[in-house]
């Protein structure tokens, strides 16, 4: 992680917008979080259709009525074909993931890894959820018949998904969760 000045971010954002003018973008209006009491409205702009499909399956799709007047609480713009200029933008390489929490905006460029969009959504949730009384967690979780939740923490590849996939319990999810006053949600 490297800090970026507001001026550098504004320049990067202007260059992103200029670059996007020559591209076809796919836009998804989605909810980040399964619990309606805690979910956030997200607008995701992506350059690749498969990135749109990827994030559409990871986040929650609003009902048609919920899309009327949809106003995002944060936005992610993912342009793999955009290459940052380290000197011009004050970054370390042509690949950039820049988060501006004040603007509620994440810019992703120079990488085709679709997971950066998901990780950016979770980063934003990590920032705002504690103020809302929700602890964000990178974990897998399931729930038993009596409502007893089990949460599995660990580094990638340590068995969280395997442990949470119990045929006698309902899987909540295997990657990211929030724990608030209404329980644990994906």
Backbone as CSV, one residue per row, in Angstrom:
resi,resn,N_x,N_y,N_z,CA_x,CA_y,CA_z,C_x,C_y,C_z
1,UNK,0.839,-1.185,0.000,0.000,0.000,0.000,0.874,1.234,0.000
2,UNK,0.456,2.196,-0.753,1.189,3.457,-0.826,0.175,4.592,-0.819
3,UNK,0.373,5.589,0.027,-0.569,6.716,0.030,-0.531,7.462,-1.304
4,UNK,-1.667,8.068,-1.626,-1.801,8.859,-2.841,-2.446,10.180,-2.447
5,UNK,-1.897,11.265,-2.936,-2.472,12.563,-2.598,-3.813,12.730,-3.311
6,UNK,-4.687,13.594,-2.793,-5.951,13.866,-3.485,-5.726,14.355,-4.913
7,UNK,-4.666,15.126,-5.123,-4.371,15.631,-6.462,-3.989,14.488,-7.404
8,UNK,-3.191,13.546,-6.920,-2.824,12.384,-7.737,-4.063,11.557,-8.068
9,UNK,-4.938,11.371,-7.079,-6.148,10.599,-7.325,-7.010,11.299,-8.375
10,UNK,-7.159,12.615,-8.271,-7.975,13.364,-9.237,-7.410,13.242,-10.647
11,UNK,-6.100,13.291,-10.780,-5.465,13.128,-12.086,-5.712,11.712,-12.617
12,UNK,-5.538,10.732,-11.761,-5.797,9.342,-12.150,-7.253,9.167,-12.568
13,UNK,-8.175,9.724,-11.810,-9.610,9.634,-12.103,-9.926,10.301,-13.439
14,UNK,-9.331,11.447,-13.703,-9.540,12.131,-14.989,-9.012,11.278,-16.145
15,UNK,-7.858,10.665,-15.953,-7.294,9.800,-16.994,-8.131,8.531,-17.176
16,UNK,-8.684,8.000,-16.111,-9.600,6.855,-16.202,-10.822,7.229,-17.039
17,UNK,-11.419,8.390,-16.743,-12.616,8.820,-17.482,-12.303,9.008,-18.961
18,UNK,-11.161,9.598,-19.263,-10.769,9.796,-20.667,-10.564,8.447,-21.358
19,UNK,-9.905,7.532,-20.690,-9.662,6.195,-21.245,-10.987,5.458,-21.480
20,UNK,-11.913,5.604,-20.567,-13.200,4.900,-20.659,-14.033,5.357,-21.853
21,UNK,-13.806,6.575,-22.331,-14.582,7.099,-23.465,-14.434,6.231,-24.708
22,UNK,-13.314,5.549,-24.843,-13.068,4.722,-26.028,-13.382,3.247,-25.778
23,UNK,-14.054,2.952,-24.691,-14.342,1.572,-24.323,-15.833,1.359,-24.123
24,UNK,-16.271,0.124,-24.369,-17.622,-0.274,-23.997,-17.539,-0.793,-22.567
25,UNK,-18.376,-0.254,-21.691,-18.349,-0.676,-20.293,-19.652,-1.377,-19.939
26,UNK,-19.541,-2.293,-19.010,-20.693,-3.008,-18.480,-20.921,-2.494,-17.068
27,UNK,-22.170,-2.166,-16.758,-22.500,-1.552,-15.470,-23.431,-2.473,-14.703
28,UNK,-23.112,-2.678,-13.450,-23.941,-3.481,-12.566,-24.302,-2.638,-11.343
29,UNK,-25.579,-2.542,-11.035,-26.038,-1.947,-9.779,-26.400,-3.109,-8.869
30,UNK,-25.692,-3.230,-7.759,-25.797,-4.406,-6.902,-25.764,-4.009,-5.426
31,UNK,-26.122,-4.963,-4.576,-26.004,-4.781,-3.135,-24.793,-5.546,-2.633
32,UNK,-23.986,-4.899,-1.815,-22.880,-5.550,-1.126,-23.379,-5.913,0.260
33,UNK,-23.588,-7.195,0.483,-24.094,-7.676,1.765,-25.477,-8.268,1.636
34,UNK,-25.686,-9.399,2.303,-26.956,-10.110,2.222,-28.014,-9.558,3.177
35,UNK,-27.598,-8.991,4.293,-28.536,-8.500,5.297,-29.069,-7.135,4.859
36,UNK,-30.378,-7.029,4.564,-30.925,-5.739,4.112,-30.665,-4.582,5.080
37,UNK,-30.502,-4.878,6.360,-30.248,-3.817,7.335,-28.841,-3.235,7.204
38,UNK,-27.940,-3.973,6.600,-26.544,-3.541,6.556,-25.959,-3.460,5.146
39,UNK,-26.690,-3.845,4.143,-26.126,-3.868,2.788,-25.895,-2.449,2.262
40,UNK,-24.965,-2.334,1.339,-24.652,-1.060,0.697,-24.934,-1.166,-0.796
41,UNK,-25.368,-0.064,-1.377,-25.620,-0.014,-2.816,-24.303,0.261,-3.532
42,UNK,-23.969,-0.614,-4.470,-22.716,-0.495,-5.210,-22.993,-0.389,-6.703
43,UNK,-22.264,0.491,-7.348,-22.303,0.562,-8.815,-20.922,0.137,-9.301
44,UNK,-20.906,-0.865,-10.159,-19.670,-1.447,-10.648,-19.587,-1.241,-12.157
45,UNK,-18.526,-0.568,-12.613,-18.244,-0.400,-14.040,-17.068,-1.316,-14.378
46,UNK,-17.242,-2.167,-15.382,-16.159,-3.058,-15.791,-16.022,-3.047,-17.301
47,UNK,-14.826,-3.358,-17.743,-14.530,-3.363,-19.172,-14.851,-4.710,-19.810
48,UNK,-14.758,-5.778,-19.053,-14.978,-7.126,-19.585,-16.323,-7.661,-19.131
49,UNK,-17.053,-8.276,-20.059,-18.351,-8.862,-19.727,-18.205,-9.935,-18.651
50,UNK,-17.141,-10.717,-18.706,-16.977,-11.779,-17.710,-16.706,-11.206,-16.325
51,UNK,-16.119,-10.012,-16.240,-15.977,-9.350,-14.937,-17.348,-8.953,-14.398
52,UNK,-18.236,-8.497,-15.297,-19.599,-8.135,-14.879,-20.338,-9.363,-14.374
53,UNK,-20.203,-10.470,-15.085,-20.855,-11.715,-14.668,-20.293,-12.189,-13.330
54,UNK,-18.993,-12.099,-13.169,-18.325,-12.511,-11.933,-18.889,-11.759,-10.724
55,UNK,-18.898,-10.423,-10.811,-19.348,-9.633,-9.655,-20.854,-9.749,-9.466
56,UNK,-21.578,-9.956,-10.558,-23.033,-10.127,-10.470,-23.396,-11.381,-9.672
57,UNK,-22.559,-12.397,-9.752,-22.810,-13.621,-8.996,-22.305,-13.549,-7.556
58,UNK,-21.378,-12.647,-7.281,-20.851,-12.533,-5.921,-21.662,-11.588,-5.047
59,UNK,-22.166,-10.517,-5.640,-22.972,-9.577,-4.871,-24.450,-9.899,-5.080
60,UNK,-25.323,-9.137,-4.448,-26.768,-9.380,-4.509,-27.417,-8.516,-5.565
61,UNK,-28.255,-9.138,-6.384,-28.972,-8.398,-7.418,-30.256,-7.816,-6.847
62,UNK,-30.447,-6.529,-7.004,-31.688,-5.903,-6.541,-32.879,-6.385,-7.367
63,UNK,-34.043,-6.372,-6.749,-35.279,-6.611,-7.489,-35.497,-5.407,-8.400
64,UNK,-36.317,-5.585,-9.436,-36.555,-4.502,-10.402,-37.036,-3.230,-9.699
65,UNK,-37.917,-3.368,-8.722,-38.445,-2.194,-8.011,-37.346,-1.474,-7.227
66,UNK,-36.339,-2.218,-6.756,-35.248,-1.612,-5.986,-34.278,-0.830,-6.882
67,UNK,-34.336,-1.067,-8.175,-33.455,-0.361,-9.110,-33.986,1.029,-9.479
68,UNK,-35.273,1.247,-9.246,-35.856,2.562,-9.526,-35.233,3.568,-8.551
69,UNK,-34.584,4.576,-9.089,-33.940,5.585,-8.247,-32.707,5.083,-7.513
70,UNK,-32.123,3.988,-7.959,-30.934,3.411,-7.319,-29.811,4.443,-7.290
71,UNK,-29.329,4.766,-6.113,-28.219,5.695,-5.948,-27.102,4.961,-5.217
72,UNK,-25.981,4.730,-5.890,-24.905,3.961,-5.254,-24.291,4.694,-4.061
73,UNK,-23.896,3.886,-3.065,-23.182,4.426,-1.915,-21.677,4.389,-2.133
74,UNK,-21.249,3.596,-3.118,-19.867,3.600,-3.562,-19.798,3.010,-4.960
75,UNK,-18.692,3.316,-5.651,-18.525,2.923,-7.047,-17.151,2.299,-7.238
76,UNK,-17.112,1.258,-8.064,-15.853,0.631,-8.465,-15.764,0.720,-9.983
77,UNK,-14.626,1.183,-10.480,-14.377,1.251,-11.918,-13.164,0.370,-12.206
78,UNK,-13.371,-0.676,-13.013,-12.314,-1.635,-13.317,-12.031,-1.610,-14.819
79,UNK,-10.876,-1.057,-15.198,-10.457,-0.956,-16.595,-9.116,-1.670,-16.773
80,UNK,-9.129,-2.968,-17.071,-7.868,-3.694,-17.228,-6.944,-3.115,-18.299
81,UNK,-7.511,-2.493,-19.348,-6.669,-1.962,-20.424,-5.997,-0.636,-20.056
82,UNK,-6.404,-0.017,-18.943,-5.771,1.228,-18.507,-4.441,0.897,-17.836
83,UNK,-3.391,1.526,-18.300,-2.067,1.349,-17.700,-1.670,2.665,-17.035
84,UNK,-1.496,2.611,-15.742,-1.085,3.811,-15.016,0.347,4.184,-15.395
85,UNK,0.640,5.455,-15.322,1.989,5.966,-15.542,2.564,6.272,-14.158
86,UNK,3.521,5.461,-13.692,4.034,5.660,-12.334,4.496,7.087,-12.055
87,UNK,5.145,7.728,-13.013,5.616,9.102,-12.793,4.441,10.080,-12.739
88,UNK,3.524,9.960,-13.682,2.392,10.885,-13.771,1.419,10.708,-12.612
89,UNK,1.146,9.447,-12.251,0.100,9.165,-11.260,0.639,8.924,-9.847
90,UNK,1.946,8.865,-9.691,2.523,8.665,-8.360,2.301,7.277,-7.815
91,UNK,2.294,6.274,-8.711,2.098,4.881,-8.312,3.360,4.090,-8.615
92,UNK,3.392,2.824,-8.184,4.607,2.020,-8.321,4.733,1.286,-9.651
93,UNK,3.599,1.048,-10.327,3.642,0.286,-11.577,2.460,0.681,-12.451
94,UNK,2.313,0.009,-13.569,1.185,0.272,-14.453,-0.117,-0.283,-13.881
95,UNK,-0.006,-1.188,-12.939,-1.190,-1.720,-12.269,-1.515,-0.837,-11.077
96,UNK,-2.810,-0.501,-10.940,-3.203,0.386,-9.856,-4.550,-0.052,-9.292
97,UNK,-4.668,-0.053,-7.985,-5.941,-0.169,-7.288,-5.938,1.001,-6.309
98,UNK,-6.693,2.031,-6.639,-6.700,3.265,-5.852,-8.063,3.436,-5.193
99,UNK,-8.064,3.561,-3.874,-9.296,3.717,-3.093,-9.351,5.129,-2.529
100,UNK,-10.439,5.807,-2.805,-10.667,7.124,-2.217,-11.959,7.017,-1.406
101,UNK,-11.805,6.832,-0.100,-12.968,6.612,0.749,-13.838,7.856,0.859
102,UNK,-13.241,9.037,0.789,-14.026,10.276,0.851,-14.940,10.391,-0.365
103,UNK,-14.448,9.995,-1.526,-15.246,10.037,-2.751,-16.078,8.768,-2.948
104,UNK,-15.832,7.771,-2.101,-16.529,6.484,-2.223,-16.313,5.893,-3.607
105,UNK,-15.031,5.868,-4.021,-14.663,5.472,-5.366,-13.397,4.631,-5.340
106,UNK,-13.424,3.518,-6.095,-12.255,2.659,-6.261,-11.955,2.574,-7.744
107,UNK,-10.683,2.771,-8.103,-10.228,2.678,-9.484,-9.268,1.504,-9.604
108,UNK,-9.531,0.612,-10.553,-8.687,-0.560,-10.784,-8.223,-0.521,-12.229
109,UNK,-6.919,-0.606,-12.459,-6.398,-0.600,-13.816,-5.175,-1.479,-13.950
110,UNK,-4.940,-1.953,-15.176,-3.726,-2.695,-15.472,-3.710,-4.140,-15.011
111,UNK,-4.849,-4.692,-14.643,-4.925,-6.095,-14.234,-6.248,-6.680,-14.704
112,UNK,-6.194,-7.916,-15.181,-7.410,-8.604,-15.623,-7.967,-9.522,-14.545
113,UNK,-7.369,-9.522,-13.368,-7.828,-10.375,-12.277,-9.164,-9.848,-11.746
114,UNK,-10.245,-10.584,-11.996,-11.590,-10.144,-11.594,-11.721,-10.036,-10.079
115,UNK,-10.930,-10.781,-9.352,-10.986,-10.741,-7.897,-10.675,-9.380,-7.306
116,UNK,-10.001,-8.516,-8.061,-9.712,-7.168,-7.544,-10.999,-6.387,-7.298
117,UNK,-12.019,-6.627,-8.119,-13.298,-5.944,-7.913,-13.914,-6.398,-6.603
118,UNK,-13.955,-7.714,-6.383,-14.493,-8.257,-5.133,-13.698,-7.743,-3.939
119,UNK,-12.386,-7.769,-4.044,-11.545,-7.315,-2.940,-11.750,-5.827,-2.664
120,UNK,-12.004,-5.055,-3.707,-12.261,-3.624,-3.521,-13.580,-3.383,-2.801
121,UNK,-14.589,-4.182,-3.139,-15.876,-4.079,-2.430,-15.666,-4.408,-0.956
122,UNK,-14.945,-5.484,-0.674,-14.721,-5.872,0.723,-13.879,-4.827,1.450
123,UNK,-12.900,-4.240,0.774,-12.104,-3.176,1.391,-13.002,-2.014,1.799
124,UNK,-13.910,-1.633,0.912,-14.823,-0.536,1.245,-15.714,-0.925,2.423
125,UNK,-16.229,-2.161,2.428,-17.054,-2.616,3.547,-16.254,-2.619,4.849
126,UNK,-14.983,-3.022,4.780,-14.130,-2.988,5.972,-14.012,-1.580,6.532
127,UNK,-14.072,-0.602,5.678,-13.936,0.791,6.087,-15.213,1.324,6.735
128,UNK,-16.379,1.025,6.156,-17.614,1.650,6.632,-18.401,0.815,7.649
129,UNK,-18.267,-0.494,7.618,-19.113,-1.325,8.470,-18.881,-1.171,9.968
130,UNK,-17.642,-1.034,10.454,-17.484,-0.877,11.906,-18.261,0.314,12.471
131,UNK,-18.345,1.422,11.712,-19.114,2.581,12.175,-20.604,2.263,12.260
132,UNK,-21.032,1.223,11.552,-22.439,0.812,11.541,-22.705,-0.349,12.496
133,UNK,-21.712,-0.659,13.314,-21.889,-1.724,14.301,-21.740,-3.124,13.737
134,UNK,-21.051,-3.254,12.610,-20.831,-4.560,11.992,-19.333,-4.811,11.884
135,UNK,-18.915,-5.999,12.335,-17.514,-6.369,12.207,-17.324,-7.153,10.908
136,UNK,-16.565,-6.605,9.942,-16.311,-7.354,8.721,-15.267,-8.435,8.979
137,UNK,-15.469,-9.597,8.355,-14.568,-10.726,8.599,-14.262,-11.445,7.285
138,UNK,-12.990,-11.786,7.080,-12.590,-12.649,5.976,-12.601,-14.065,6.527
139,UNK,-13.693,-14.794,6.255,-13.880,-16.107,6.854,-14.950,-16.868,6.078
140,UNK,-15.111,-18.129,6.421,-16.266,-18.879,5.944,-17.191,-19.065,7.146
141,UNK,-18.464,-19.346,6.868,-19.411,-19.486,7.973,-20.569,-20.389,7.562
142,UNK,-21.078,-21.104,8.545,-22.295,-21.884,8.336,-23.159,-21.781,9.575
143,UNK,-24.380,-22.312,9.483,-25.309,-22.223,10.604,-26.033,-23.563,10.761
144,UNK,-26.253,-23.933,12.018,-26.961,-25.176,12.315,-28.462,-24.972,12.388
145,UNK,-29.183,-26.065,12.609,-30.656,-26.030,12.659,-31.192,-25.130,13.757
146,UNK,-30.435,-24.982,14.836,-30.880,-24.163,15.956,-30.395,-22.713,15.862
147,UNK,-29.814,-22.350,14.720,-29.345,-20.985,14.532,-27.947,-20.732,15.053
148,UNK,-27.257,-21.782,15.464,-25.895,-21.632,15.968,-24.925,-21.491,14.797
149,UNK,-24.208,-20.390,14.780,-23.281,-20.106,13.683,-21.885,-20.594,14.035
150,UNK,-21.177,-21.049,13.004,-19.761,-21.400,13.126,-18.998,-20.549,12.119
151,UNK,-17.909,-19.961,12.578,-17.097,-19.091,11.742,-15.696,-19.693,11.676
152,UNK,-15.126,-19.759,10.455,-13.824,-20.368,10.239,-12.863,-19.326,9.668
153,UNK,-11.847,-18.977,10.472,-10.841,-18.013,10.052,-9.577,-18.748,9.626
154,UNK,-8.803,-18.129,8.788,-7.523,-18.699,8.373,-7.059,-18.066,7.081
155,UNK,-5.793,-18.253,6.797,-5.227,-17.748,5.554,-5.792,-18.537,4.382
156,UNK,-5.648,-18.008,3.187,-6.089,-18.725,1.995,-5.401,-20.089,1.939
157,UNK,-6.177,-21.092,1.590,-5.632,-22.439,1.451,-5.529,-23.236,2.735
158,UNK,-6.083,-22.732,3.848,-5.955,-23.448,5.122,-7.182,-24.278,5.483
159,UNK,-8.202,-24.321,4.610,-9.332,-25.209,4.844,-10.627,-24.562,5.280
160,UNK,-10.738,-23.250,5.211,-11.976,-22.585,5.641,-13.187,-23.106,4.861
161,UNK,-13.066,-23.143,3.550,-14.175,-23.587,2.701,-14.521,-25.039,2.993
162,UNK,-13.520,-25.879,3.094,-13.750,-27.304,3.365,-14.454,-27.492,4.699
163,UNK,-14.003,-26.799,5.725,-14.606,-26.937,7.048,-16.044,-26.418,7.097
164,UNK,-16.338,-25.391,6.329,-17.684,-24.814,6.382,-18.695,-25.608,5.546
165,UNK,-18.231,-26.472,4.679,-19.120,-27.263,3.810,-19.558,-28.536,4.536
166,UNK,-20.386,-28.375,5.533,-20.890,-29.486,6.351,-22.289,-29.839,5.869
167,UNK,-22.551,-31.086,5.481,-23.874,-31.440,4.955,-25.009,-31.292,5.974
168,UNK,-24.689,-31.173,7.255,-25.716,-31.029,8.286,-25.951,-29.573,8.674
169,UNK,-25.265,-28.656,7.984,-25.383,-27.239,8.314,-25.587,-26.442,7.029
170,UNK,-26.199,-25.273,7.146,-26.432,-24.405,5.993,-25.224,-23.493,5.810
171,UNK,-24.661,-23.500,4.617,-23.517,-22.651,4.307,-23.983,-21.208,4.144
172,UNK,-23.399,-20.301,4.901,-23.667,-18.871,4.717,-22.782,-18.316,3.610
173,UNK,-21.546,-18.782,3.542,-20.609,-18.353,2.525,-19.207,-18.773,2.895
174,UNK,-18.311,-18.665,1.924,-16.954,-19.156,2.186,-15.871,-18.094,2.031
175,UNK,-16.241,-16.807,2.104,-15.194,-15.818,1.883,-15.291,-14.588,2.783
176,UNK,-16.406,-13.886,2.763,-16.482,-12.620,3.479,-17.829,-12.484,4.174
177,UNK,-17.800,-12.039,5.428,-19.023,-11.943,6.229,-19.004,-10.707,7.113
178,UNK,-20.174,-10.350,7.585,-20.313,-9.295,8.576,-20.996,-9.872,9.807
179,UNK,-20.597,-9.389,10.981,-21.206,-9.841,12.235,-21.748,-8.607,12.926
180,UNK,-23.074,-8.525,12.978,-23.723,-7.365,13.580,-24.797,-7.784,14.550
181,UNK,-25.638,-6.833,14.938,-26.672,-7.110,15.930,-27.745,-8.073,15.433
182,UNK,-27.826,-8.299,14.125,-28.801,-9.253,13.595,-28.171,-10.609,13.285
183,UNK,-26.900,-10.777,13.653,-26.209,-12.047,13.433,-25.114,-11.929,12.383
184,UNK,-24.770,-13.076,11.809,-23.728,-13.145,10.804,-24.377,-13.216,9.438
185,UNK,-23.867,-12.403,8.526,-24.399,-12.412,7.157,-23.255,-12.399,6.150
186,UNK,-23.541,-12.904,4.992,-22.574,-12.964,3.896,-22.493,-11.598,3.236
